[in-house]
Short mmCIF file of C-alpha atoms in Angstrom, two decimals:
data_model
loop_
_atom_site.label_atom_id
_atom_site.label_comp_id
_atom_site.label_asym_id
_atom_site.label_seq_id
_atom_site.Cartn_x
_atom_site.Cartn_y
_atom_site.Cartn_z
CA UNK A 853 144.19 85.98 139.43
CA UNK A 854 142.54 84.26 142.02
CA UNK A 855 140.10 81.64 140.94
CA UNK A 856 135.83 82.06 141.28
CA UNK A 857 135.40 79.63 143.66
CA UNK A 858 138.55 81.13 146.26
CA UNK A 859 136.88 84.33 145.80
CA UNK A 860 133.61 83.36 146.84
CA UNK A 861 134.73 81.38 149.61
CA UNK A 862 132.61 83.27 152.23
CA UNK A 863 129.51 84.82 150.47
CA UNK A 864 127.37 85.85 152.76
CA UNK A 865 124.25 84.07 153.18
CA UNK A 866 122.17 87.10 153.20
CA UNK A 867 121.00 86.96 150.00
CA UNK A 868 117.14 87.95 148.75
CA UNK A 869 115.92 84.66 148.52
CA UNK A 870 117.09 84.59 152.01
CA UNK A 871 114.89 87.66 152.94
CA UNK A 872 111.73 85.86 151.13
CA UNK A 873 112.08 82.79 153.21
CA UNK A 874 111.84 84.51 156.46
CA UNK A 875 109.24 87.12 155.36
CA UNK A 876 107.56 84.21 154.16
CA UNK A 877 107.17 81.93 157.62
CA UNK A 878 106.68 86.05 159.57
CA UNK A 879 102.76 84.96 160.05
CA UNK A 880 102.07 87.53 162.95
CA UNK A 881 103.94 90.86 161.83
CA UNK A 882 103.83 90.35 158.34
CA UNK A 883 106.52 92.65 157.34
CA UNK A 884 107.76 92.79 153.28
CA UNK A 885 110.99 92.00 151.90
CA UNK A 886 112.07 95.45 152.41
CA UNK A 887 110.84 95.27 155.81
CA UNK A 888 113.08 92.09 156.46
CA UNK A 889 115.99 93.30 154.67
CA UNK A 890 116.48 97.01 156.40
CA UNK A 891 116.13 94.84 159.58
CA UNK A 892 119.23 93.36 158.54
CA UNK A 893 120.80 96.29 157.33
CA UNK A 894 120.05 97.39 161.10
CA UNK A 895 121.82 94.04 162.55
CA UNK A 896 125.09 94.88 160.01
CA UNK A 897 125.60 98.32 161.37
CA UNK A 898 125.03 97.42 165.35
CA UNK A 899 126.58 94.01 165.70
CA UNK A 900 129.29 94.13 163.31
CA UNK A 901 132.13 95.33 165.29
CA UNK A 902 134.94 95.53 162.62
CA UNK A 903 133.06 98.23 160.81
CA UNK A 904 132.16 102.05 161.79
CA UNK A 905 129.12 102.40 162.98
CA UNK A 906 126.38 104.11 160.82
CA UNK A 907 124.56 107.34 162.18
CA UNK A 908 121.47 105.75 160.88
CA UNK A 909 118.66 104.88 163.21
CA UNK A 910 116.91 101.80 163.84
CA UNK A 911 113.20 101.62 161.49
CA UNK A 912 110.47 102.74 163.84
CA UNK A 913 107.65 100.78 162.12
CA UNK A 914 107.60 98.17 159.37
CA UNK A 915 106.28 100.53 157.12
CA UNK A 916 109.06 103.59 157.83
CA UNK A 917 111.07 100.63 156.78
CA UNK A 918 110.05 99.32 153.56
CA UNK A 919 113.29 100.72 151.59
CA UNK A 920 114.90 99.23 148.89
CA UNK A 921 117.78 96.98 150.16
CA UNK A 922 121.47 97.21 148.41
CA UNK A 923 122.05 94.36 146.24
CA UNK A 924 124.45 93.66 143.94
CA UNK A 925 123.77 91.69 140.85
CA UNK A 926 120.68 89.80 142.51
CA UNK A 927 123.15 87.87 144.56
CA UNK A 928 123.25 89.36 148.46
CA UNK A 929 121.59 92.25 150.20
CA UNK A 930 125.16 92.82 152.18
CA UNK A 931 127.00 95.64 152.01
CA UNK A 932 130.54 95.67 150.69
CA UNK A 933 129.97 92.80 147.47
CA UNK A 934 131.14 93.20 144.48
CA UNK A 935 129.55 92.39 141.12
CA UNK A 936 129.78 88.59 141.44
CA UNK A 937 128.38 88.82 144.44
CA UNK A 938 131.18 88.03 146.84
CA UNK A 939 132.50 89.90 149.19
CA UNK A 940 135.37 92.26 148.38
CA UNK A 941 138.74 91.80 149.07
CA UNK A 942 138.73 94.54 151.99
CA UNK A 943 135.30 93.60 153.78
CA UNK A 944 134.93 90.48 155.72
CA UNK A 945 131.64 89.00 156.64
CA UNK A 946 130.53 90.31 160.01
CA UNK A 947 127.99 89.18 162.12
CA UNK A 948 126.29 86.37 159.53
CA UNK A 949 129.79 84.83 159.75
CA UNK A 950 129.64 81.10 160.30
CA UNK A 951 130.40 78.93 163.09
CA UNK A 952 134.43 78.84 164.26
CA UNK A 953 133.64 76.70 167.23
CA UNK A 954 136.23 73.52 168.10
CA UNK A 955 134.90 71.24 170.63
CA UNK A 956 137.37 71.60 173.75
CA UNK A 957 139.85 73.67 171.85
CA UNK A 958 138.43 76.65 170.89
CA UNK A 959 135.35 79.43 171.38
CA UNK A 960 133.26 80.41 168.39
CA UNK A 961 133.68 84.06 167.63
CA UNK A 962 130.37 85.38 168.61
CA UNK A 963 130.98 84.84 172.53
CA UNK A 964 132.96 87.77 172.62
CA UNK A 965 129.96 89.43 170.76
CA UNK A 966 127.79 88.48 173.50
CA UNK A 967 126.69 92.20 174.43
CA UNK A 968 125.97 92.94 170.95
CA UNK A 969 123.37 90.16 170.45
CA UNK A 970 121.95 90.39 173.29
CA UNK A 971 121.10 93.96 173.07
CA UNK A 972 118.54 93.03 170.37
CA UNK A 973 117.57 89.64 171.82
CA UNK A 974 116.63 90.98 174.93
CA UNK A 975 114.19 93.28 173.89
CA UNK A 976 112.20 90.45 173.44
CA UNK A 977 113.15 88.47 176.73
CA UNK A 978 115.93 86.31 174.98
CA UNK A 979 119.49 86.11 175.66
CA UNK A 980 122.62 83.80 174.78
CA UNK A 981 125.08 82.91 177.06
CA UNK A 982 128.32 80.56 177.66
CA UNK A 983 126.15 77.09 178.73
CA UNK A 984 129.08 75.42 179.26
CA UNK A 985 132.54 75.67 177.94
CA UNK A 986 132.44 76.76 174.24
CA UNK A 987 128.61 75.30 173.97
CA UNK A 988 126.17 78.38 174.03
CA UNK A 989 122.58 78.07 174.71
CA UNK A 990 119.24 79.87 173.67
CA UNK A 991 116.76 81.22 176.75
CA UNK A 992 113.40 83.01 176.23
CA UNK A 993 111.52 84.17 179.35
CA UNK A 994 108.00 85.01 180.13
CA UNK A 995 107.92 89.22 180.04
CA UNK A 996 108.13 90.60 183.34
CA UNK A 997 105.90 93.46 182.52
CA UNK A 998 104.80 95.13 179.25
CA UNK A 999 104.38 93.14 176.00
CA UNK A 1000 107.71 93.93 174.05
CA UNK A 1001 107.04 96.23 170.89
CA UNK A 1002 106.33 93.78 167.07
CA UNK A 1003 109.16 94.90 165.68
CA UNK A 1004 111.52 94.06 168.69
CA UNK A 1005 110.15 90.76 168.12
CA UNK A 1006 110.34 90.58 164.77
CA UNK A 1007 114.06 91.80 164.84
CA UNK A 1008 114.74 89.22 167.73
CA UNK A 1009 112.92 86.22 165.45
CA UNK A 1010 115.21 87.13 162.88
CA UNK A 1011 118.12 87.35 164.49
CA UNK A 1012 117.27 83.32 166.10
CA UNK A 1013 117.09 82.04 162.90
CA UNK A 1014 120.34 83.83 161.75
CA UNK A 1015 121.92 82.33 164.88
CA UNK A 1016 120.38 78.61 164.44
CA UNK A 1017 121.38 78.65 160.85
CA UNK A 1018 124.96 79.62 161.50
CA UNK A 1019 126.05 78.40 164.70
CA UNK A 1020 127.05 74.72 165.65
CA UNK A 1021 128.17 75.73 168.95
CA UNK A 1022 124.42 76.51 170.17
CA UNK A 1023 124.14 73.22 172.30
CA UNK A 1024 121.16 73.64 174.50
CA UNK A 1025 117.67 76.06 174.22
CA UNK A 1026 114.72 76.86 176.26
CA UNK A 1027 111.81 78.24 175.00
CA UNK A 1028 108.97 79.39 176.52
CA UNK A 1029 105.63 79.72 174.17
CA UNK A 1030 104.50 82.75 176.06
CA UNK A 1031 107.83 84.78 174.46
CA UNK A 1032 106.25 86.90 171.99
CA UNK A 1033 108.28 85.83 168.97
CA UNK A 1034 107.52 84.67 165.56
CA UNK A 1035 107.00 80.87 166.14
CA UNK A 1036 107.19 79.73 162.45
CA UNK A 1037 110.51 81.46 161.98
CA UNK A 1038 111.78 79.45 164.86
CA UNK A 1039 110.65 76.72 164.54
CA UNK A 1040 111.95 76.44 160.59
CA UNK A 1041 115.51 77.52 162.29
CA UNK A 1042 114.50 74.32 164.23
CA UNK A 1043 114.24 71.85 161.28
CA UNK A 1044 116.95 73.35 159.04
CA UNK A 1045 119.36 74.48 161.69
CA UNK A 1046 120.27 73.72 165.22
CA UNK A 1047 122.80 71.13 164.16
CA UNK A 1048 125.01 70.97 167.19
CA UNK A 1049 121.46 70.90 169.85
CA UNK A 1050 121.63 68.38 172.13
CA UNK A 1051 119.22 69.50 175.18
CA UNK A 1052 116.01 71.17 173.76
CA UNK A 1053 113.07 72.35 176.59
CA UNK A 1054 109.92 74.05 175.21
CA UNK A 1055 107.18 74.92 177.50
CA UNK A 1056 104.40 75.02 174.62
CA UNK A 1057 100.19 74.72 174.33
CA UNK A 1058 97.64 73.73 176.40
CA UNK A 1059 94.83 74.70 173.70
CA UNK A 1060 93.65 73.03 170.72
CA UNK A 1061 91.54 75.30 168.78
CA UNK A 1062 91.47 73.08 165.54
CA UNK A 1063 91.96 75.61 162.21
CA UNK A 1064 93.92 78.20 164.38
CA UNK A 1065 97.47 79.36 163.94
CA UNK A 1066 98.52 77.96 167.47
CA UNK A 1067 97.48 74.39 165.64
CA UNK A 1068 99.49 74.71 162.51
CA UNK A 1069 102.55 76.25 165.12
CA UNK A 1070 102.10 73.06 167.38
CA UNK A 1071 102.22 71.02 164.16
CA UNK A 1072 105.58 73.14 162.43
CA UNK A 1073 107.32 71.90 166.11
CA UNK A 1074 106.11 68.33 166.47
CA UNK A 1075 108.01 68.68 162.33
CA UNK A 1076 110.90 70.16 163.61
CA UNK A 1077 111.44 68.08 166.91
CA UNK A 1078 111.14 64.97 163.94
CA UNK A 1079 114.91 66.39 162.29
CA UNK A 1080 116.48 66.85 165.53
CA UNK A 1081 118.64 63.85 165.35
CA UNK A 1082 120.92 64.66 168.14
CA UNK A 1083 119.12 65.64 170.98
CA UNK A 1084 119.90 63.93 173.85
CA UNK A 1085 118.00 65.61 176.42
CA UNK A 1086 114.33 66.20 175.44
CA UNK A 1087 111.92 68.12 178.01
CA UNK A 1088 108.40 69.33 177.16
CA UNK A 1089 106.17 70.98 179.00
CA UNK A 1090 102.18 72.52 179.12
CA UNK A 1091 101.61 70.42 175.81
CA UNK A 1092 98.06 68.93 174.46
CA UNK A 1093 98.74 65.42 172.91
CA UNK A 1094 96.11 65.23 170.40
CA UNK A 1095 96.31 62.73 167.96
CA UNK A 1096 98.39 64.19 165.83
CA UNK A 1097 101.28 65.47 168.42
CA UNK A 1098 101.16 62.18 170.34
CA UNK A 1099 101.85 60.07 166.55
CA UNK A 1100 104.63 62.50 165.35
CA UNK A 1101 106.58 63.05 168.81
CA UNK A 1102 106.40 59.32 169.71
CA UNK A 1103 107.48 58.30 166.07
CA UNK A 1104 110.43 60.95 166.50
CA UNK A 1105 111.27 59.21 170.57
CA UNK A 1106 110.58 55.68 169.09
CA UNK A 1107 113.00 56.16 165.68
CA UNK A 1108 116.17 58.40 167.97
CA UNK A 1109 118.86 56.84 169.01
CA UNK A 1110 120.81 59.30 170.79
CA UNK A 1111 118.29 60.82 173.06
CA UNK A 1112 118.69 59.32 176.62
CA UNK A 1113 116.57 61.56 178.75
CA UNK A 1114 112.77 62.11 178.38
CA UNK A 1115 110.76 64.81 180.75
CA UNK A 1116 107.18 65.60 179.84
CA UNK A 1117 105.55 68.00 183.10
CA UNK A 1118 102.09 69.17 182.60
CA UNK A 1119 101.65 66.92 179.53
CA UNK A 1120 97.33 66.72 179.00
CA UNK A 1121 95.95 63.64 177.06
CA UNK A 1122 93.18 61.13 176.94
CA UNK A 1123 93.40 57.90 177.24
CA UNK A 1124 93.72 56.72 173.75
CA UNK A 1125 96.37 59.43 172.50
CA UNK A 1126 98.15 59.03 176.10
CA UNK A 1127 98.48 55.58 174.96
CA UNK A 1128 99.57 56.02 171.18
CA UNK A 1129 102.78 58.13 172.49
CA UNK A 1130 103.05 54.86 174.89
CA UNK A 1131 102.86 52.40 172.29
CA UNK A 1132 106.25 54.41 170.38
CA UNK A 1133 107.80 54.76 173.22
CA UNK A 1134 107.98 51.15 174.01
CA UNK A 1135 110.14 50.79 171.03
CA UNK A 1136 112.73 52.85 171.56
CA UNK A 1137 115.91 51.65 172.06
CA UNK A 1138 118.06 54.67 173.80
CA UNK A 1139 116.26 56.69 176.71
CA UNK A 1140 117.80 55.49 180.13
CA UNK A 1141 115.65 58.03 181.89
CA UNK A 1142 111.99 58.71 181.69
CA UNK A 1143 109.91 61.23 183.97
CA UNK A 1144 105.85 61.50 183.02
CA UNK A 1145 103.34 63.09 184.38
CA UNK A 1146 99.85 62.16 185.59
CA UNK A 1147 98.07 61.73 182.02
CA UNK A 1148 100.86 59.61 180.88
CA UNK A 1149 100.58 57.16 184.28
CA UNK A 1150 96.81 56.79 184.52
CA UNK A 1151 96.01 55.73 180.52
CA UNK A 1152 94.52 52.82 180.05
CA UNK A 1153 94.52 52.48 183.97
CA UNK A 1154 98.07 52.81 184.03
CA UNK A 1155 98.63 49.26 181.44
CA UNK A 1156 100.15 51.43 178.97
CA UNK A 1157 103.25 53.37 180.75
CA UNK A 1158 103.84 49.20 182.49
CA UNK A 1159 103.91 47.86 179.34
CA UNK A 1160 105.94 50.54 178.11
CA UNK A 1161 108.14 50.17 181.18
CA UNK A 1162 108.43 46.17 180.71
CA UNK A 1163 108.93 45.75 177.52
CA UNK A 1164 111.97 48.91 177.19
CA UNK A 1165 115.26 47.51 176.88
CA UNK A 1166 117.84 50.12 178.10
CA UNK A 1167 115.58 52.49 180.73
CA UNK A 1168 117.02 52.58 183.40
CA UNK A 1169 115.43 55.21 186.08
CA UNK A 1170 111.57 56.14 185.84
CA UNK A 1171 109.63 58.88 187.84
CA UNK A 1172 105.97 59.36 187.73
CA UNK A 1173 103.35 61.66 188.90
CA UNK A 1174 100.30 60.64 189.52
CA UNK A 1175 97.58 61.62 191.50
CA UNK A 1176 96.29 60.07 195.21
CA UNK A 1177 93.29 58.08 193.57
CA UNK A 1178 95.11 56.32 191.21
CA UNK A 1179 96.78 53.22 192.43
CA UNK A 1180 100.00 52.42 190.14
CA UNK A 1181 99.55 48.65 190.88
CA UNK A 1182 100.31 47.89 187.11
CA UNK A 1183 103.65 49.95 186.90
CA UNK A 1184 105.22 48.53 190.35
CA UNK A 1185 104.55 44.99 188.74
CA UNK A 1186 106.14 45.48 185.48
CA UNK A 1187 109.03 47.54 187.21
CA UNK A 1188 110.48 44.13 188.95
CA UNK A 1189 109.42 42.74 185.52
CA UNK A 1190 112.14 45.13 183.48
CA UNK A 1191 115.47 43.76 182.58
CA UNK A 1192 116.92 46.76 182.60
CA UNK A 1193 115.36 49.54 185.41
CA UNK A 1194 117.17 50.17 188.49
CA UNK A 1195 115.47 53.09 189.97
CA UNK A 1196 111.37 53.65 190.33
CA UNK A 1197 110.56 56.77 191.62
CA UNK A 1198 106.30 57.36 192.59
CA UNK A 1199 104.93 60.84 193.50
CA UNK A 1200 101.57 61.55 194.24
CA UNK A 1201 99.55 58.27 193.90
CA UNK A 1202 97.89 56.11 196.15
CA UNK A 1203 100.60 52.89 196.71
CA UNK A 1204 98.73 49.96 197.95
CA UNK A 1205 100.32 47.94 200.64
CA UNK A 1206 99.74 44.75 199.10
CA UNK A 1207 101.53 46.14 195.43
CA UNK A 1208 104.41 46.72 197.92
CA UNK A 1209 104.55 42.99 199.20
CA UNK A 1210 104.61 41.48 195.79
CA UNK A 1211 107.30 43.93 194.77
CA UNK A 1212 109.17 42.74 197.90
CA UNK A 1213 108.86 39.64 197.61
CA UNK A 1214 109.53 39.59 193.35
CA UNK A 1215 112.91 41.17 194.59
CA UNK A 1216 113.83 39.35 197.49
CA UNK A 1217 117.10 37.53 196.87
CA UNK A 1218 116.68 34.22 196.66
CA UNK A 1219 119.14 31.88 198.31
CA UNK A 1220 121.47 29.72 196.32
CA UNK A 1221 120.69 25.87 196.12
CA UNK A 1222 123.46 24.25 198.68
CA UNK A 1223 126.48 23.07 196.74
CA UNK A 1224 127.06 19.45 196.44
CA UNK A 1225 129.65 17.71 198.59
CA UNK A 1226 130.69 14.70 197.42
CA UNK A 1227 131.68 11.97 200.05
CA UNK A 1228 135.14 11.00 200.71
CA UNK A 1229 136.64 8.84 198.15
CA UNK A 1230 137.09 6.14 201.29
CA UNK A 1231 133.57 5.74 202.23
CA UNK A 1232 131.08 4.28 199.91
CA UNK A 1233 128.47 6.42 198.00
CA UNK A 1234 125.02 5.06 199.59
CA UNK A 1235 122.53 4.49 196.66
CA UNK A 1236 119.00 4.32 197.36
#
């Protein structure tokens, strides 16, 4: 007889306390347990291939929805367990499967599932694809014309987190804030998933309406962004650095050690929270290439990004945007000053002639001190 802990091998990880967690962090739709669990139900009969498909229809609402979900002992709301709450002999897990990607050997199951998931995902304007090779990445769009319908959204929220739990080969995502989508779902698949992510781009917030869901969403990311330990490309865009995001995203740039490119576009902050993410930043010890955007050049009349600049130790290649009546006298001075930059690229700001000498002239070549000769050993050495 085959032992407890062979049999459970593959329990499924749709269990109720499963469905609780996600109807917990569903702050916009607010759907029940039931709600969450026929949802599931729905993914099992349309994306799990190796089983005949129900004549069931999708829920219409959350409320036609709120049914009872199957379970089996208290231990998983999937179909096919048995009383210990593993999955019978004859009924593999389907689509909440885990992960059978092999770096450069072999594909995870779910690309050839492609069609399936994206049948629900893009609904909501999201889609997976083949990134590159084996590595599959996560895209949301802005809607190109009608808002798509809360429970589309809600399934496609879902359906992320399912994916981000389960899936190492997920290597890159985008996301863009204006995809309708349940943000704290996603970004908890952030924190406690997402272990194979190593490019993450988020267009996110200009606003800061202090008490207001959009602050404790921009607060849940700048929490999540602080577990991803293995990002190595990091782009943000349209984001407010208050206090509070510039303190936790610089602690997360100045503490990584794997991340090696940094892009912020369209980044707004004053002065003093422009230079707190600065300050971090100066500290890190990975990021070869930097690109910032006007806020982040001008702060503290542009002292903070050239001390930042000077005092890095492995950057290599900086680009900056400023604006033409900003002069970045202070950057072009540390730049010759860094031991470790090689390329300084300026957009938009108003380069002073002079700031161009002293560059010059800090990099001009100097020539070696003539090598000494000594005289023949025939002739006498004159001493003075």
């Amino acid at each position: 007889m085959a032992s407890t802990s062979t049999k459970c091998a593959d329990v499924s990880v749709l269990t109720p306390d499963y469905m609780a967690l996600l109807q917990s962090l569903c702050a916009m739709s607010k759907p029940s347990v039931n709600d969450v669990t026929a949802i599931f139900n729905e993914f099992r009969r349309s994306l799990d291939t190796k089983k005949p498909k129900s004549s069931s229809r999708p829920s219409k609402s959350l409320s036609a929805s709120s049914r009872a979900s199957k379970q089996c002992s208290g231990k998983s709301v999937s179909n096919g367990v048995d009383v210990d709450g593993c999955e019978s002999a004859d009924n593999n897990l389907g689509f909440e499967r885990s992960c059978t990607w092999e770096p450069g050997e072999k594909r995870c199951w779910i690309v050839s599932d492609f069609d399936l998931w994206n049948r629900i995902l893009a609904r909501n304007n999201v889609k997976i694809r083949e990134y590159q090779w084996g590595e599959i990445s996560l895209e949301s769009y802005q809607w190109p014309a009608g808002k798509p319908d809360v429970l589309d959204m809600l399934r496609a929220s879902l359906l992320i987190h399912l994916l981000l739990r389960q899936h190492r080969c997920v290597a890159y995502i985008y996301f863009d804030i204006t995809t309708y989508m349940e943000k704290l779902v996603v970004w908890h698949a952030l924190k406690t998933g997402a272990v194979g992510v190593y490019r993450l781009e988020c267009k996110l917030w200009l606003l800061d309406v202090p008490g207001s869901m959009i602050e404790t969403e921009r607060s849940d990311f700048c929490e999540a962004l602080a577990t991803m330990k293995n990002l190595t490309w990091l782009l943000l865009t349209n984001i407010l650095f208050n206090y509070d995001v510039a303190s936790k995203i610089g602690g997360y740039v100045e503490e990584a050690t794997a991340l090696t490119i940094l892009q912020f576009d369209q980044v707004v902050a004053d002065d003093t929270n422009a230079g707190v993410f600065l300050d971090h930043l100066a500290r890190n010890r990975s990021v070869k290439k930097l690109c910032v955007n006007e806020h982040l050049v001008v702060a503290r009349q542009g002292q903070a990004l050239a001390d930042a600049v000077r005092n890095h130790v492995t950057l290599q290649e900086i680009e900056v945007y400023g604006n033409m009546e900003f002069s970045p006298s202070a950057l072009l001075a540390a730049a010759v000053q860094s031991q470790s930059l090689r390329s300084l690229t300026v957009h938009e700001c108003h380069v002073q002639a002079e700031d161009i000498e002293a560059m010059a002239s800090a990099l001009k070549r100097r020539e070696p001190p003539p090598a000494f000769e000594p005289p023949p050993p025939n002739e006498p050495v004159l001493q003075c």
